[in-house]
XYZ file of C-alpha atoms in Angstrom:
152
model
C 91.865 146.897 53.655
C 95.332 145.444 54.616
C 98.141 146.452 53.013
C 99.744 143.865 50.467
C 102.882 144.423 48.595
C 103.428 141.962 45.205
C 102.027 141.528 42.408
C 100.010 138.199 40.810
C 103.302 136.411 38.830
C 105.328 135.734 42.088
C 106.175 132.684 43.456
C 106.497 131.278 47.705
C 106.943 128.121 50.043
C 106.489 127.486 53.447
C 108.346 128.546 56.713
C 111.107 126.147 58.581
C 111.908 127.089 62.032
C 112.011 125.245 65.081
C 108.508 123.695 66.184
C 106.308 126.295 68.514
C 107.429 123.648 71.746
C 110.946 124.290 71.091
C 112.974 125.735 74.028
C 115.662 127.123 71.380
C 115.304 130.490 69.361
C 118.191 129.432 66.939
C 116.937 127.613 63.489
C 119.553 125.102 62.014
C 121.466 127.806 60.161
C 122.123 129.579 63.541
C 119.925 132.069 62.599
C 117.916 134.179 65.226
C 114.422 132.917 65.066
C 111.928 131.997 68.300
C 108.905 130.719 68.507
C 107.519 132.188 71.826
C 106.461 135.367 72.829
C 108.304 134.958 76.126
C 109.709 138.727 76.811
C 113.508 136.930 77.396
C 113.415 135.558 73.748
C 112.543 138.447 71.605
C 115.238 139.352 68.807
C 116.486 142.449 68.588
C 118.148 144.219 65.346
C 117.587 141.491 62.848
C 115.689 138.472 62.248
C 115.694 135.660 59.326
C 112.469 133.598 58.908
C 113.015 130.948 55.912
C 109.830 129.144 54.809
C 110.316 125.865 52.888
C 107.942 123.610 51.115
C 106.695 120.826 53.878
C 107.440 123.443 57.074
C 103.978 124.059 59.239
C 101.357 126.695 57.878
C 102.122 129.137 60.752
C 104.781 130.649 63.270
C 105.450 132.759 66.315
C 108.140 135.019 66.510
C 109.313 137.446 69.139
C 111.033 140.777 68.381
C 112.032 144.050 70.187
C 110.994 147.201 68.941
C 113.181 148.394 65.430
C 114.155 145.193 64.277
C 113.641 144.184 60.606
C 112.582 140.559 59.794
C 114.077 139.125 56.233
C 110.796 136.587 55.230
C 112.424 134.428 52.951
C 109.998 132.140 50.727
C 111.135 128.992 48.814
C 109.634 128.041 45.863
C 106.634 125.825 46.863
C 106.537 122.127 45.930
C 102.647 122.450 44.776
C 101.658 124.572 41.237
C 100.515 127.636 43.597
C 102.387 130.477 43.305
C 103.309 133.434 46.063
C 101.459 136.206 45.058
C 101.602 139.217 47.942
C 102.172 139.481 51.791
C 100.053 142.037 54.063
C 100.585 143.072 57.593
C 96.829 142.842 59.556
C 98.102 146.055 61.907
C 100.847 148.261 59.606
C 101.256 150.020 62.757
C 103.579 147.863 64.727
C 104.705 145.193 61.574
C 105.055 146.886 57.723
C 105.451 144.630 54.781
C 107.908 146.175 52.498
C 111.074 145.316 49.925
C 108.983 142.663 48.372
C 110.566 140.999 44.960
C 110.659 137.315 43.752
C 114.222 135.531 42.461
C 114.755 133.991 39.012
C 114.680 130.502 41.159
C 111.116 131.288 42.228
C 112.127 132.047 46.076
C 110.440 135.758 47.098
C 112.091 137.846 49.904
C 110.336 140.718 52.021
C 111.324 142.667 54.685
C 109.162 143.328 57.751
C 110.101 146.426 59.306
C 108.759 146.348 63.516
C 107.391 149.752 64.890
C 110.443 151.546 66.504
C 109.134 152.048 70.162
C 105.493 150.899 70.350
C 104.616 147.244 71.254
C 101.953 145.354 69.308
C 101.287 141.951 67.776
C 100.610 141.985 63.813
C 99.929 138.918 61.440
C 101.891 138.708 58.684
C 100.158 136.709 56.266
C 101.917 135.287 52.514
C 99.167 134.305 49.866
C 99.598 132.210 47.224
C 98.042 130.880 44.450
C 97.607 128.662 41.003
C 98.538 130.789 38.212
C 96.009 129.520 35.906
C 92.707 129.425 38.310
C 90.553 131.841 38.364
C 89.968 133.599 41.920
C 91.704 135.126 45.257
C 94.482 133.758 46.415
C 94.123 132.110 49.947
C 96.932 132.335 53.088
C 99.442 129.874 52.805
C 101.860 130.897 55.726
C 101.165 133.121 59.024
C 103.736 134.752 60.987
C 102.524 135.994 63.989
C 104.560 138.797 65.327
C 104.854 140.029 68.321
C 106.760 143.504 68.966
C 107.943 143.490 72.757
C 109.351 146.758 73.989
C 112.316 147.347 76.344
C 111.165 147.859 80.180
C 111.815 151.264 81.659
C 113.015 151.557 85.222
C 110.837 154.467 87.434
């Protein structure tokens, strides 16, 4: 079972960041963000991935080994509601510092494994508050952790 942190009452959107065939790392805000796991790309330290209602279901991102992602989550346009996000390999990506706003964004942080290199999928479920049944994935984030190169 894959960890989730959240709880059934909270509320997410979709992700906005720069297209997967984007040369650029840097979303309009000028904040770090890449879409390809090219080794010269990775983000190191911190990371901000917003997801707004309309962005595509899924993104790539890049990172170096001990750098925390901020997953930010706008309120979605439809009546489904963010309801938990789970790391598929806790090992190299953990979910954690989950909690919804009063304007219905939701915030996590995804902490990256300190000096192993991985790839996790970082999934953010949502769902109606009134229908019975699981909540499906809304939004993947596919993370790649990329570690420094050692000279011999």
């Amino acid at each position: 079972m894959e960890p989730s942190i959240g709880t059934p009452a909270h509320t997410f959107a979709s992700p906005s960041s720069p297209p997967p065939s984007s040369p650029s790392g840097a979303g309009p805000s000028g904040t770090d963000r890449t879409s390809s796991a090219s080794v010269g790309a990775c983000v190191a330290g911190h990371a901000e991935v917003t997801v707004t209602p309309g962005d595509a279901p899924g993104q790539r991102l890049c990172v170096r080994p001990g750098t925390v992602v901020s997953l930010i989550l706008q309120p979605r346009a439809d009546d489904r509601r963010w309801v938990a996000v789970r790391s598929s390999a806790p090992a190299f990506v953990v979910a954690s510092g989950w909690r919804v706003e009063a304007d219905g964004s939701a915030r996590a942080s995804l902490r990256c494994a300190g000096t192993r290199g991985g790839t996790a999928r970082v999934t953010a479920l949502a769902k109606a508050p009134d229908v019975a049944g699981a909540a499906k994935v809304a939004f993947t984030l596919e993370v790649s952790v990329v570690p420094y190169t050692t000279e011999r």
